């Protein structure tokens, strides 16, 4: 079975400081990993994904994530956080070696608050 | 290009009533999904479809039904509404080798 854990319910940082949102995963093979962001009263928006290749993935709005196979992690990072980055962030995983059902498993979400 | 459109945005139902949550996409995506989002629980997959005429159960299908008669539309049906179905419902679609695109959700309260 595939699953994702986001160990922190909330992350609070000051504007201009680095932001990290943690994610660990569990799949039987090599994973497809995703980060989504959700602003109030909106649907999820895609930020970035890891399929294969370079372990450091760059995405939208200055975000990046690092795939670490030995630690089964895919942490989201931003070097300098903005107040507008305050939102709910979801990590998701798919096991591409399962049958062709194309389902994602989402973490519970991490609320990020960036204070001015 | 509207993307994924969900209607209604808000709805209050009485216990035992039925309703259909509408979802339509204009991106010609084969894959479509219904999720529910509850506080602190992330998103749980209710049903999904890999193409017109094909649907399958997700993690939490009980109390719901779906149909996929066209590529564009993927309605979600609640037959006998229960308080446990109070949630925010999201529809998503995806093309081949693409990430999922989400609608803005339907906020449903059952009293």
JSON list of C-alpha atoms in Angstrom, two decimals:
[
{"chain": "A", "resi": 1, "resn": "UNK", "atom": "CA", "xyz": [0.00, 0.00, 0.00]},
{"chain": "A", "resi": 2, "resn": "UNK", "atom": "CA", "xyz": [1.13, 3.54, -0.64]},
{"chain": "A", "resi": 3, "resn": "UNK", "atom": "CA", "xyz": [0.99, 6.26, 2.00]},
{"chain": "A", "resi": 4, "resn": "UNK", "atom": "CA", "xyz": [2.34, 9.66, 2.90]},
{"chain": "A", "resi": 5, "resn": "UNK", "atom": "CA", "xyz": [3.02, 11.27, 6.27]},
{"chain": "A", "resi": 6, "resn": "UNK", "atom": "CA", "xyz": [3.34, 14.97, 6.99]},
{"chain": "A", "resi": 7, "resn": "UNK", "atom": "CA", "xyz": [4.66, 15.04, 10.55]},
{"chain": "A", "resi": 8, "resn": "UNK", "atom": "CA", "xyz": [3.91, 18.70, 11.24]},
{"chain": "A", "resi": 9, "resn": "UNK", "atom": "CA", "xyz": [0.37, 20.06, 11.41]},
{"chain": "A", "resi": 10, "resn": "UNK", "atom": "CA", "xyz": [1.66, 23.64, 11.39]},
{"chain": "A", "resi": 11, "resn": "UNK", "atom": "CA", "xyz": [4.81, 25.48, 10.38]},
{"chain": "A", "resi": 12, "resn": "UNK", "atom": "CA", "xyz": [5.38, 29.09, 11.37]},
{"chain": "A", "resi": 13, "resn": "UNK", "atom": "CA", "xyz": [8.17, 31.19, 9.90]},
{"chain": "A", "resi": 14, "resn": "UNK", "atom": "CA", "xyz": [9.06, 34.86, 9.57]},
{"chain": "A", "resi": 15, "resn": "UNK", "atom": "CA", "xyz": [9.00, 36.48, 6.16]},
{"chain": "A", "resi": 16, "resn": "UNK", "atom": "CA", "xyz": [12.39, 36.24, 4.49]},
{"chain": "A", "resi": 17, "resn": "UNK", "atom": "CA", "xyz": [13.40, 33.11, 6.42]},
{"chain": "A", "resi": 18, "resn": "UNK", "atom": "CA", "xyz": [13.75, 29.66, 4.85]},
{"chain": "A", "resi": 19, "resn": "UNK", "atom": "CA", "xyz": [10.64, 27.50, 4.76]},
{"chain": "A", "resi": 20, "resn": "UNK", "atom": "CA", "xyz": [10.63, 23.70, 4.97]},
{"chain": "A", "resi": 21, "resn": "UNK", "atom": "CA", "xyz": [7.57, 21.46, 4.93]},
{"chain": "A", "resi": 22, "resn": "UNK", "atom": "CA", "xyz": [8.31, 17.81, 5.67]},
{"chain": "A", "resi": 23, "resn": "UNK", "atom": "CA", "xyz": [6.97, 14.72, 3.92]},
{"chain": "A", "resi": 24, "resn": "UNK", "atom": "CA", "xyz": [7.83, 11.04, 4.16]},
{"chain": "A", "resi": 25, "resn": "UNK", "atom": "CA", "xyz": [6.38, 8.31, 2.00]},
{"chain": "A", "resi": 26, "resn": "UNK", "atom": "CA", "xyz": [5.88, 4.56, 1.80]},
{"chain": "A", "resi": 27, "resn": "UNK", "atom": "CA", "xyz": [5.54, 2.63, -1.46]},
{"chain": "A", "resi": 28, "resn": "UNK", "atom": "CA", "xyz": [6.65, -0.77, -2.64]},
{"chain": "A", "resi": 29, "resn": "UNK", "atom": "CA", "xyz": [8.77, 0.55, -5.52]},
{"chain": "A", "resi": 30, "resn": "UNK", "atom": "CA", "xyz": [10.06, 3.86, -6.82]},
{"chain": "A", "resi": 31, "resn": "UNK", "atom": "CA", "xyz": [7.51, 6.58, -6.12]},
{"chain": "A", "resi": 32, "resn": "UNK", "atom": "CA", "xyz": [5.96, 9.41, -8.04]},
{"chain": "A", "resi": 33, "resn": "UNK", "atom": "CA", "xyz": [5.79, 12.33, -5.57]},
{"chain": "A", "resi": 34, "resn": "UNK", "atom": "CA", "xyz": [3.84, 15.57, -5.70]},
{"chain": "A", "resi": 35, "resn": "UNK", "atom": "CA", "xyz": [3.31, 18.78, -3.74]},
{"chain": "A", "resi": 36, "resn": "UNK", "atom": "CA", "xyz": [0.09, 20.76, -3.89]},
{"chain": "A", "resi": 37, "resn": "UNK", "atom": "CA", "xyz": [-0.93, 24.04, -2.23]},
{"chain": "A", "resi": 38, "resn": "UNK", "atom": "CA", "xyz": [-4.42, 25.06, -1.17]},
{"chain": "A", "resi": 39, "resn": "UNK", "atom": "CA", "xyz": [-5.50, 28.64, -0.49]},
{"chain": "A", "resi": 40, "resn": "UNK", "atom": "CA", "xyz": [-8.69, 29.36, 1.49]},
{"chain": "A", "resi": 41, "resn": "UNK", "atom": "CA", "xyz": [-11.89, 28.36, -0.29]},
{"chain": "A", "resi": 42, "resn": "UNK", "atom": "CA", "xyz": [-9.98, 27.10, -3.33]},
{"chain": "A", "resi": 43, "resn": "UNK", "atom": "CA", "xyz": [-9.03, 23.75, -4.79]},
{"chain": "A", "resi": 44, "resn": "UNK", "atom": "CA", "xyz": [-5.54, 22.30, -4.69]},
{"chain": "A", "resi": 45, "resn": "UNK", "atom": "CA", "xyz": [-2.95, 23.76, -7.02]},
{"chain": "A", "resi": 46, "resn": "UNK", "atom": "CA", "xyz": [-0.02, 21.75, -8.34]},
{"chain": "A", "resi": 47, "resn": "UNK", "atom": "CA", "xyz": [3.44, 22.97, -7.24]},
{"chain": "A", "resi": 48, "resn": "UNK", "atom": "CA", "xyz": [5.91, 20.34, -8.38]},
{"chain": "A", "resi": 49, "resn": "UNK", "atom": "CA", "xyz": [6.52, 16.64, -8.91]},
{"chain": "A", "resi": 50, "resn": "UNK", "atom": "CA", "xyz": [9.30, 14.07, -8.83]},
{"chain": "A", "resi": 51, "resn": "UNK", "atom": "CA", "xyz": [9.13, 11.21, -11.31]},
{"chain": "A", "resi": 52, "resn": "UNK", "atom": "CA", "xyz": [12.75, 10.32, -12.00]},
{"chain": "A", "resi": 53, "resn": "UNK", "atom": "CA", "xyz": [16.12, 11.95, -12.54]},
{"chain": "A", "resi": 54, "resn": "UNK", "atom": "CA", "xyz": [17.61, 14.81, -10.52]},
{"chain": "A", "resi": 55, "resn": "UNK", "atom": "CA", "xyz": [16.75, 14.54, -6.83]},
{"chain": "A", "resi": 56, "resn": "UNK", "atom": "CA", "xyz": [16.23, 18.31, -6.58]},
{"chain": "A", "resi": 57, "resn": "UNK", "atom": "CA", "xyz": [13.02, 19.37, -8.27]},
{"chain": "A", "resi": 58, "resn": "UNK", "atom": "CA", "xyz": [12.09, 22.99, -8.93]},
{"chain": "A", "resi": 59, "resn": "UNK", "atom": "CA", "xyz": [8.50, 24.11, -9.15]},
{"chain": "A", "resi": 60, "resn": "UNK", "atom": "CA", "xyz": [6.16, 27.08, -9.13]},
{"chain": "A", "resi": 61, "resn": "UNK", "atom": "CA", "xyz": [6.49, 30.25, -7.00]},
{"chain": "A", "resi": 62, "resn": "UNK", "atom": "CA", "xyz": [10.14, 29.59, -6.10]},
{"chain": "A", "resi": 63, "resn": "UNK", "atom": "CA", "xyz": [9.47, 26.27, -4.35]},
{"chain": "A", "resi": 64, "resn": "UNK", "atom": "CA", "xyz": [11.70, 23.25, -4.66]},
{"chain": "A", "resi": 65, "resn": "UNK", "atom": "CA", "xyz": [11.75, 19.77, -3.17]},
{"chain": "A", "resi": 66, "resn": "UNK", "atom": "CA", "xyz": [14.45, 17.20, -2.57]},
{"chain": "A", "resi": 67, "resn": "UNK", "atom": "CA", "xyz": [13.85, 13.50, -3.10]},
{"chain": "A", "resi": 68, "resn": "UNK", "atom": "CA", "xyz": [15.83, 11.36, -0.65]},
{"chain": "A", "resi": 69, "resn": "UNK", "atom": "CA", "xyz": [15.38, 7.66, -1.32]},
{"chain": "A", "resi": 70, "resn": "UNK", "atom": "CA", "xyz": [17.37, 6.42, 1.68]},
{"chain": "A", "resi": 71, "resn": "UNK", "atom": "CA", "xyz": [15.23, 8.52, 4.05]},
{"chain": "A", "resi": 72, "resn": "UNK", "atom": "CA", "xyz": [12.03, 8.04, 2.00]},
{"chain": "A", "resi": 73, "resn": "UNK", "atom": "CA", "xyz": [11.46, 11.78, 2.17]},
{"chain": "A", "resi": 74, "resn": "UNK", "atom": "CA", "xyz": [10.37, 14.54, -0.18]},
{"chain": "A", "resi": 75, "resn": "UNK", "atom": "CA", "xyz": [10.61, 17.79, 1.78]},
{"chain": "A", "resi": 76, "resn": "UNK", "atom": "CA", "xyz": [9.33, 21.04, 0.26]},
{"chain": "A", "resi": 77, "resn": "UNK", "atom": "CA", "xyz": [11.57, 24.07, 0.58]},
{"chain": "A", "resi": 78, "resn": "UNK", "atom": "CA", "xyz": [11.66, 27.75, -0.21]},
{"chain": "A", "resi": 79, "resn": "UNK", "atom": "CA", "xyz": [14.79, 29.82, 0.50]},
{"chain": "A", "resi": 80, "resn": "UNK", "atom": "CA", "xyz": [12.94, 33.02, 1.44]},
{"chain": "A", "resi": 81, "resn": "UNK", "atom": "CA", "xyz": [9.30, 32.79, 2.50]},
{"chain": "A", "resi": 82, "resn": "UNK", "atom": "CA", "xyz": [6.66, 35.40, 1.66]},
{"chain": "A", "resi": 83, "resn": "UNK", "atom": "CA", "xyz": [3.50, 36.27, 3.59]},
{"chain": "A", "resi": 84, "resn": "UNK", "atom": "CA", "xyz": [1.59, 35.17, 0.48]},
{"chain": "A", "resi": 85, "resn": "UNK", "atom": "CA", "xyz": [2.99, 31.63, 0.93]},
{"chain": "A", "resi": 86, "resn": "UNK", "atom": "CA", "xyz": [0.67, 31.19, 3.91]},
{"chain": "A", "resi": 87, "resn": "UNK", "atom": "CA", "xyz": [-1.56, 28.29, 2.91]},
{"chain": "A", "resi": 88, "resn": "UNK", "atom": "CA", "xyz": [-2.24, 24.57, 3.39]},
{"chain": "A", "resi": 89, "resn": "UNK", "atom": "CA", "xyz": [0.31, 22.27, 1.75]},
{"chain": "A", "resi": 90, "resn": "UNK", "atom": "CA", "xyz": [-0.24, 18.66, 0.75]},
{"chain": "A", "resi": 91, "resn": "UNK", "atom": "CA", "xyz": [2.25, 15.98, -0.18]},
{"chain": "A", "resi": 92, "resn": "UNK", "atom": "CA", "xyz": [1.01, 13.10, -2.34]},
{"chain": "A", "resi": 93, "resn": "UNK", "atom": "CA", "xyz": [2.44, 9.83, -3.63]},
{"chain": "A", "resi": 94, "resn": "UNK", "atom": "CA", "xyz": [1.62, 7.34, -6.36]},
{"chain": "A", "resi": 95, "resn": "UNK", "atom": "CA", "xyz": [3.13, 3.92, -6.84]},
{"chain": "A", "resi": 96, "resn": "UNK", "atom": "CA", "xyz": [3.59, 3.59, -10.62]},
{"chain": "A", "resi": 97, "resn": "UNK", "atom": "CA", "xyz": [4.03, -0.17, -10.36]},
{"chain": "A", "resi": 98, "resn": "UNK", "atom": "CA", "xyz": [0.49, -0.74, -9.15]},
{"chain": "A", "resi": 99, "resn": "UNK", "atom": "CA", "xyz": [-2.21, -1.61, -11.63]},
{"chain": "A", "resi": 100, "resn": "UNK", "atom": "CA", "xyz": [-3.25, 1.23, -13.87]},
{"chain": "A", "resi": 101, "resn": "UNK", "atom": "CA", "xyz": [-5.53, 2.92, -11.39]},
{"chain": "A", "resi": 102, "resn": "UNK", "atom": "CA", "xyz": [-3.57, 6.17, -11.24]},
{"chain": "A", "resi": 103, "resn": "UNK", "atom": "CA", "xyz": [-4.59, 6.98, -7.69]},
{"chain": "A", "resi": 104, "resn": "UNK", "atom": "CA", "xyz": [-2.79, 9.44, -5.45]},
{"chain": "A", "resi": 105, "resn": "UNK", "atom": "CA", "xyz": [-2.54, 9.13, -1.68]},
{"chain": "A", "resi": 106, "resn": "UNK", "atom": "CA", "xyz": [-2.45, 12.47, 0.11]},
{"chain": "A", "resi": 107, "resn": "UNK", "atom": "CA", "xyz": [-0.96, 13.45, 3.44]},
{"chain": "A", "resi": 108, "resn": "UNK", "atom": "CA", "xyz": [-3.08, 15.18, 6.07]},
{"chain": "A", "resi": 109, "resn": "UNK", "atom": "CA", "xyz": [-1.68, 18.58, 5.14]},
{"chain": "A", "resi": 110, "resn": "UNK", "atom": "CA", "xyz": [0.57, 21.17, 6.81]},
{"chain": "A", "resi": 111, "resn": "UNK", "atom": "CA", "xyz": [-0.64, 24.69, 7.49]},
{"chain": "A", "resi": 112, "resn": "UNK", "atom": "CA", "xyz": [2.08, 27.22, 6.78]},
{"chain": "A", "resi": 113, "resn": "UNK", "atom": "CA", "xyz": [1.88, 30.67, 8.36]},
{"chain": "A", "resi": 114, "resn": "UNK", "atom": "CA", "xyz": [4.41, 33.29, 7.32]},
{"chain": "A", "resi": 115, "resn": "UNK", "atom": "CA", "xyz": [4.42, 36.34, 9.60]},
{"chain": "A", "resi": 116, "resn": "UNK", "atom": "CA", "xyz": [5.44, 39.76, 8.38]},
{"chain": "B", "resi": 1, "resn": "UNK", "atom": "CA", "xyz": [-10.45, 27.57, -20.71]},
{"chain": "B", "resi": 2, "resn": "UNK", "atom": "CA", "xyz": [-12.42, 27.08, -17.48]},
{"chain": "B", "resi": 3, "resn": "UNK", "atom": "CA", "xyz": [-10.56, 23.96, -16.25]},
{"chain": "B", "resi": 4, "resn": "UNK", "atom": "CA", "xyz": [-12.57, 21.96, -13.71]},
{"chain": "B", "resi": 5, "resn": "UNK", "atom": "CA", "xyz": [-15.94, 23.46, -12.76]},
{"chain": "B", "resi": 6, "resn": "UNK", "atom": "CA", "xyz": [-17.93, 22.29, -9.77]},
{"chain": "B", "resi": 7, "resn": "UNK", "atom": "CA", "xyz": [-21.51, 23.22, -8.92]},
{"chain": "B", "resi": 8, "resn": "UNK", "atom": "CA", "xyz": [-22.99, 24.13, -6.55]},
{"chain": "B", "resi": 9, "resn": "UNK", "atom": "CA", "xyz": [-20.37, 25.88, -4.41]},
{"chain": "B", "resi": 10, "resn": "UNK", "atom": "CA", "xyz": [-22.40, 25.53, -1.22]},
{"chain": "B", "resi": 11, "resn": "UNK", "atom": "CA", "xyz": [-25.37, 23.41, -0.22]},
{"chain": "B", "resi": 12, "resn": "UNK", "atom": "CA", "xyz": [-27.26, 22.55, 2.93]},
{"chain": "B", "resi": 13, "resn": "UNK", "atom": "CA", "xyz": [-29.20, 19.27, 2.94]},
{"chain": "B", "resi": 14, "resn": "UNK", "atom": "CA", "xyz": [-31.51, 17.63, 5.41]},
{"chain": "B", "resi": 15, "resn": "UNK", "atom": "CA", "xyz": [-30.81, 14.08, 6.55]},
{"chain": "B", "resi": 16, "resn": "UNK", "atom": "CA", "xyz": [-32.22, 11.60, 4.05]},
{"chain": "B", "resi": 17, "resn": "UNK", "atom": "CA", "xyz": [-32.33, 14.00, 1.13]},
{"chain": "B", "resi": 18, "resn": "UNK", "atom": "CA", "xyz": [-30.50, 13.27, -2.09]},
{"chain": "B", "resi": 19, "resn": "UNK", "atom": "CA", "xyz": [-28.47, 15.46, -4.40]},
{"chain": "B", "resi": 20, "resn": "UNK", "atom": "CA", "xyz": [-25.99, 15.42, -7.24]},
{"chain": "B", "resi": 21, "resn": "UNK", "atom": "CA", "xyz": [-22.72, 17.30, -7.18]},
{"chain": "B", "resi": 22, "resn": "UNK", "atom": "CA", "xyz": [-21.77, 18.33, -10.67]},
{"chain": "B", "resi": 23, "resn": "UNK", "atom": "CA", "xyz": [-18.27, 18.29, -12.13]},
{"chain": "B", "resi": 24, "resn": "UNK", "atom": "CA", "xyz": [-17.29, 19.16, -15.67]},
{"chain": "B", "resi": 25, "resn": "UNK", "atom": "CA", "xyz": [-13.91, 19.70, -17.33]},
{"chain": "B", "resi": 26, "resn": "UNK", "atom": "CA", "xyz": [-13.06, 21.21, -20.69]},
{"chain": "B", "resi": 27, "resn": "UNK", "atom": "CA", "xyz": [-9.51, 19.85, -21.04]},
{"chain": "B", "resi": 28, "resn": "UNK", "atom": "CA", "xyz": [-10.48, 16.54, -22.67]},
{"chain": "B", "resi": 29, "resn": "UNK", "atom": "CA", "xyz": [-8.94, 14.64, -19.75]},
{"chain": "B", "resi": 30, "resn": "UNK", "atom": "CA", "xyz": [-9.61, 10.93, -19.49]},
{"chain": "B", "resi": 31, "resn": "UNK", "atom": "CA", "xyz": [-8.98, 10.62, -15.76]},
{"chain": "B", "resi": 32, "resn": "UNK", "atom": "CA", "xyz": [-11.39, 12.14, -13.26]},
{"chain": "B", "resi": 33, "resn": "UNK", "atom": "CA", "xyz": [-11.60, 11.88, -9.47]},
{"chain": "B", "resi": 34, "resn": "UNK", "atom": "CA", "xyz": [-13.87, 12.73, -6.56]},
{"chain": "B", "resi": 35, "resn": "UNK", "atom": "CA", "xyz": [-12.38, 13.46, -3.14]},
{"chain": "B", "resi": 36, "resn": "UNK", "atom": "CA", "xyz": [-13.73, 14.58, 0.18]},
{"chain": "B", "resi": 37, "resn": "UNK", "atom": "CA", "xyz": [-11.69, 16.81, 2.48]},
{"chain": "B", "resi": 38, "resn": "UNK", "atom": "CA", "xyz": [-12.25, 16.77, 6.22]},
{"chain": "B", "resi": 39, "resn": "UNK", "atom": "CA", "xyz": [-10.24, 18.90, 8.69]},
{"chain": "B", "resi": 40, "resn": "UNK", "atom": "CA", "xyz": [-6.91, 17.31, 9.59]},
{"chain": "B", "resi": 41, "resn": "UNK", "atom": "CA", "xyz": [-7.60, 14.30, 7.38]},
{"chain": "B", "resi": 42, "resn": "UNK", "atom": "CA", "xyz": [-6.26, 15.32, 4.00]},
{"chain": "B", "resi": 43, "resn": "UNK", "atom": "CA", "xyz": [-8.11, 14.17, 0.91]},
{"chain": "B", "resi": 44, "resn": "UNK", "atom": "CA", "xyz": [-9.83, 10.81, 0.68]},
{"chain": "B", "resi": 45, "resn": "UNK", "atom": "CA", "xyz": [-10.67, 9.35, -2.71]},
{"chain": "B", "resi": 46, "resn": "UNK", "atom": "CA", "xyz": [-14.35, 8.49, -3.15]},
{"chain": "B", "resi": 47, "resn": "UNK", "atom": "CA", "xyz": [-14.56, 7.35, -6.78]},
{"chain": "B", "resi": 48, "resn": "UNK", "atom": "CA", "xyz": [-12.51, 7.73, -9.89]},
{"chain": "B", "resi": 49, "resn": "UNK", "atom": "CA", "xyz": [-12.80, 7.15, -13.64]},
{"chain": "B", "resi": 50, "resn": "UNK", "atom": "CA", "xyz": [-10.17, 6.37, -16.26]},
{"chain": "B", "resi": 51, "resn": "UNK", "atom": "CA", "xyz": [-12.44, 7.21, -19.18]},
{"chain": "B", "resi": 52, "resn": "UNK", "atom": "CA", "xyz": [-16.03, 7.53, -20.32]},
{"chain": "B", "resi": 53, "resn": "UNK", "atom": "CA", "xyz": [-18.09, 4.53, -19.26]},
{"chain": "B", "resi": 54, "resn": "UNK", "atom": "CA", "xyz": [-15.54, 3.36, -16.68]},
{"chain": "B", "resi": 55, "resn": "UNK", "atom": "CA", "xyz": [-15.73, 4.06, -12.95]},
{"chain": "B", "resi": 56, "resn": "UNK", "atom": "CA", "xyz": [-14.20, 2.47, -9.87]},
{"chain": "B", "resi": 57, "resn": "UNK", "atom": "CA", "xyz": [-14.34, 2.79, -6.09]},
{"chain": "B", "resi": 58, "resn": "UNK", "atom": "CA", "xyz": [-11.77, 4.68, -4.09]},
{"chain": "B", "resi": 59, "resn": "UNK", "atom": "CA", "xyz": [-11.08, 4.56, -0.35]},
{"chain": "B", "resi": 60, "resn": "UNK", "atom": "CA", "xyz": [-14.46, 5.82, 0.93]},
{"chain": "B", "resi": 61, "resn": "UNK", "atom": "CA", "xyz": [-17.21, 4.99, -1.62]},
{"chain": "B", "resi": 62, "resn": "UNK", "atom": "CA", "xyz": [-20.03, 4.04, 0.75]},
{"chain": "B", "resi": 63, "resn": "UNK", "atom": "CA", "xyz": [-23.05, 6.33, 0.45]},
{"chain": "B", "resi": 64, "resn": "UNK", "atom": "CA", "xyz": [-22.03, 7.67, -2.96]},
{"chain": "B", "resi": 65, "resn": "UNK", "atom": "CA", "xyz": [-22.49, 6.81, -6.60]},
{"chain": "B", "resi": 66, "resn": "UNK", "atom": "CA", "xyz": [-20.99, 8.14, -9.81]},
{"chain": "B", "resi": 67, "resn": "UNK", "atom": "CA", "xyz": [-21.46, 7.90, -13.55]},
{"chain": "B", "resi": 68, "resn": "UNK", "atom": "CA", "xyz": [-19.28, 8.86, -16.51]},
{"chain": "B", "resi": 69, "resn": "UNK", "atom": "CA", "xyz": [-21.39, 8.98, -19.65]},
{"chain": "B", "resi": 70, "resn": "UNK", "atom": "CA", "xyz": [-19.18, 11.61, -21.32]},
{"chain": "B", "resi": 71, "resn": "UNK", "atom": "CA", "xyz": [-15.52, 12.58, -21.13]},
{"chain": "B", "resi": 72, "resn": "UNK", "atom": "CA", "xyz": [-16.44, 16.02, -19.77]},
{"chain": "B", "resi": 73, "resn": "UNK", "atom": "CA", "xyz": [-18.82, 15.18, -16.92]},
{"chain": "B", "resi": 74, "resn": "UNK", "atom": "CA", "xyz": [-18.40, 13.17, -13.74]},
{"chain": "B", "resi": 75, "resn": "UNK", "atom": "CA", "xyz": [-21.34, 13.74, -11.35]},
{"chain": "B", "resi": 76, "resn": "UNK", "atom": "CA", "xyz": [-21.32, 12.47, -7.77]},
{"chain": "B", "resi": 77, "resn": "UNK", "atom": "CA", "xyz": [-24.64, 11.32, -6.31]},
{"chain": "B", "resi": 78, "resn": "UNK", "atom": "CA", "xyz": [-25.63, 11.19, -2.63]},
{"chain": "B", "resi": 79, "resn": "UNK", "atom": "CA", "xyz": [-28.79, 9.09, -2.31]},
{"chain": "B", "resi": 80, "resn": "UNK", "atom": "CA", "xyz": [-29.58, 9.31, 1.42]},
{"chain": "B", "resi": 81, "resn": "UNK", "atom": "CA", "xyz": [-27.64, 12.15, 2.98]},
{"chain": "B", "resi": 82, "resn": "UNK", "atom": "CA", "xyz": [-26.17, 11.49, 6.43]},
{"chain": "B", "resi": 83, "resn": "UNK", "atom": "CA", "xyz": [-24.43, 13.89, 8.84]},
{"chain": "B", "resi": 84, "resn": "UNK", "atom": "CA", "xyz": [-21.15, 11.99, 8.27]},
{"chain": "B", "resi": 85, "resn": "UNK", "atom": "CA", "xyz": [-21.21, 13.22, 4.70]},
{"chain": "B", "resi": 86, "resn": "UNK", "atom": "CA", "xyz": [-20.80, 16.83, 5.77]},
{"chain": "B", "resi": 87, "resn": "UNK", "atom": "CA", "xyz": [-17.55, 17.75, 4.06]},
{"chain": "B", "resi": 88, "resn": "UNK", "atom": "CA", "xyz": [-15.90, 19.67, 1.27]},
{"chain": "B", "resi": 89, "resn": "UNK", "atom": "CA", "xyz": [-15.96, 17.76, -1.99]},
{"chain": "B", "resi": 90, "resn": "UNK", "atom": "CA", "xyz": [-13.37, 18.22, -4.71]},
{"chain": "B", "resi": 91, "resn": "UNK", "atom": "CA", "xyz": [-13.40, 17.02, -8.27]},
{"chain": "B", "resi": 92, "resn": "UNK", "atom": "CA", "xyz": [-10.15, 16.67, -10.21]},
{"chain": "B", "resi": 93, "resn": "UNK", "atom": "CA", "xyz": [-9.12, 15.67, -13.70]},
{"chain": "B", "resi": 94, "resn": "UNK", "atom": "CA", "xyz": [-5.87, 14.64, -15.29]},
{"chain": "B", "resi": 95, "resn": "UNK", "atom": "CA", "xyz": [-4.44, 14.08, -18.72]},
{"chain": "B", "resi": 96, "resn": "UNK", "atom": "CA", "xyz": [-1.88, 11.41, -19.56]},
{"chain": "B", "resi": 97, "resn": "UNK", "atom": "CA", "xyz": [1.36, 11.97, -17.64]},
{"chain": "B", "resi": 98, "resn": "UNK", "atom": "CA", "xyz": [0.03, 15.19, -16.12]},
{"chain": "B", "resi": 99, "resn": "UNK", "atom": "CA", "xyz": [-0.72, 16.27, -12.54]},
{"chain": "B", "resi": 100, "resn": "UNK", "atom": "CA", "xyz": [-4.30, 16.48, -11.33]},
{"chain": "B", "resi": 101, "resn": "UNK", "atom": "CA", "xyz": [-6.22, 19.74, -11.80]},
{"chain": "B", "resi": 102, "resn": "UNK", "atom": "CA", "xyz": [-8.76, 20.52, -9.09]},
{"chain": "B", "resi": 103, "resn": "UNK", "atom": "CA", "xyz": [-12.03, 22.40, -9.01]},
{"chain": "B", "resi": 104, "resn": "UNK", "atom": "CA", "xyz": [-12.77, 24.90, -6.24]},
{"chain": "B", "resi": 105, "resn": "UNK", "atom": "CA", "xyz": [-14.95, 22.49, -4.30]},
{"chain": "B", "resi": 106, "resn": "UNK", "atom": "CA", "xyz": [-18.51, 22.07, -3.06]},
{"chain": "B", "resi": 107, "resn": "UNK", "atom": "CA", "xyz": [-19.10, 22.76, 0.63]},
{"chain": "B", "resi": 108, "resn": "UNK", "atom": "CA", "xyz": [-21.87, 20.45, 1.81]},
{"chain": "B", "resi": 109, "resn": "UNK", "atom": "CA", "xyz": [-23.57, 20.53, 5.20]},
{"chain": "B", "resi": 110, "resn": "UNK", "atom": "CA", "xyz": [-26.11, 17.91, 6.23]},
{"chain": "B", "resi": 111, "resn": "UNK", "atom": "CA", "xyz": [-28.34, 18.79, 9.15]}
]
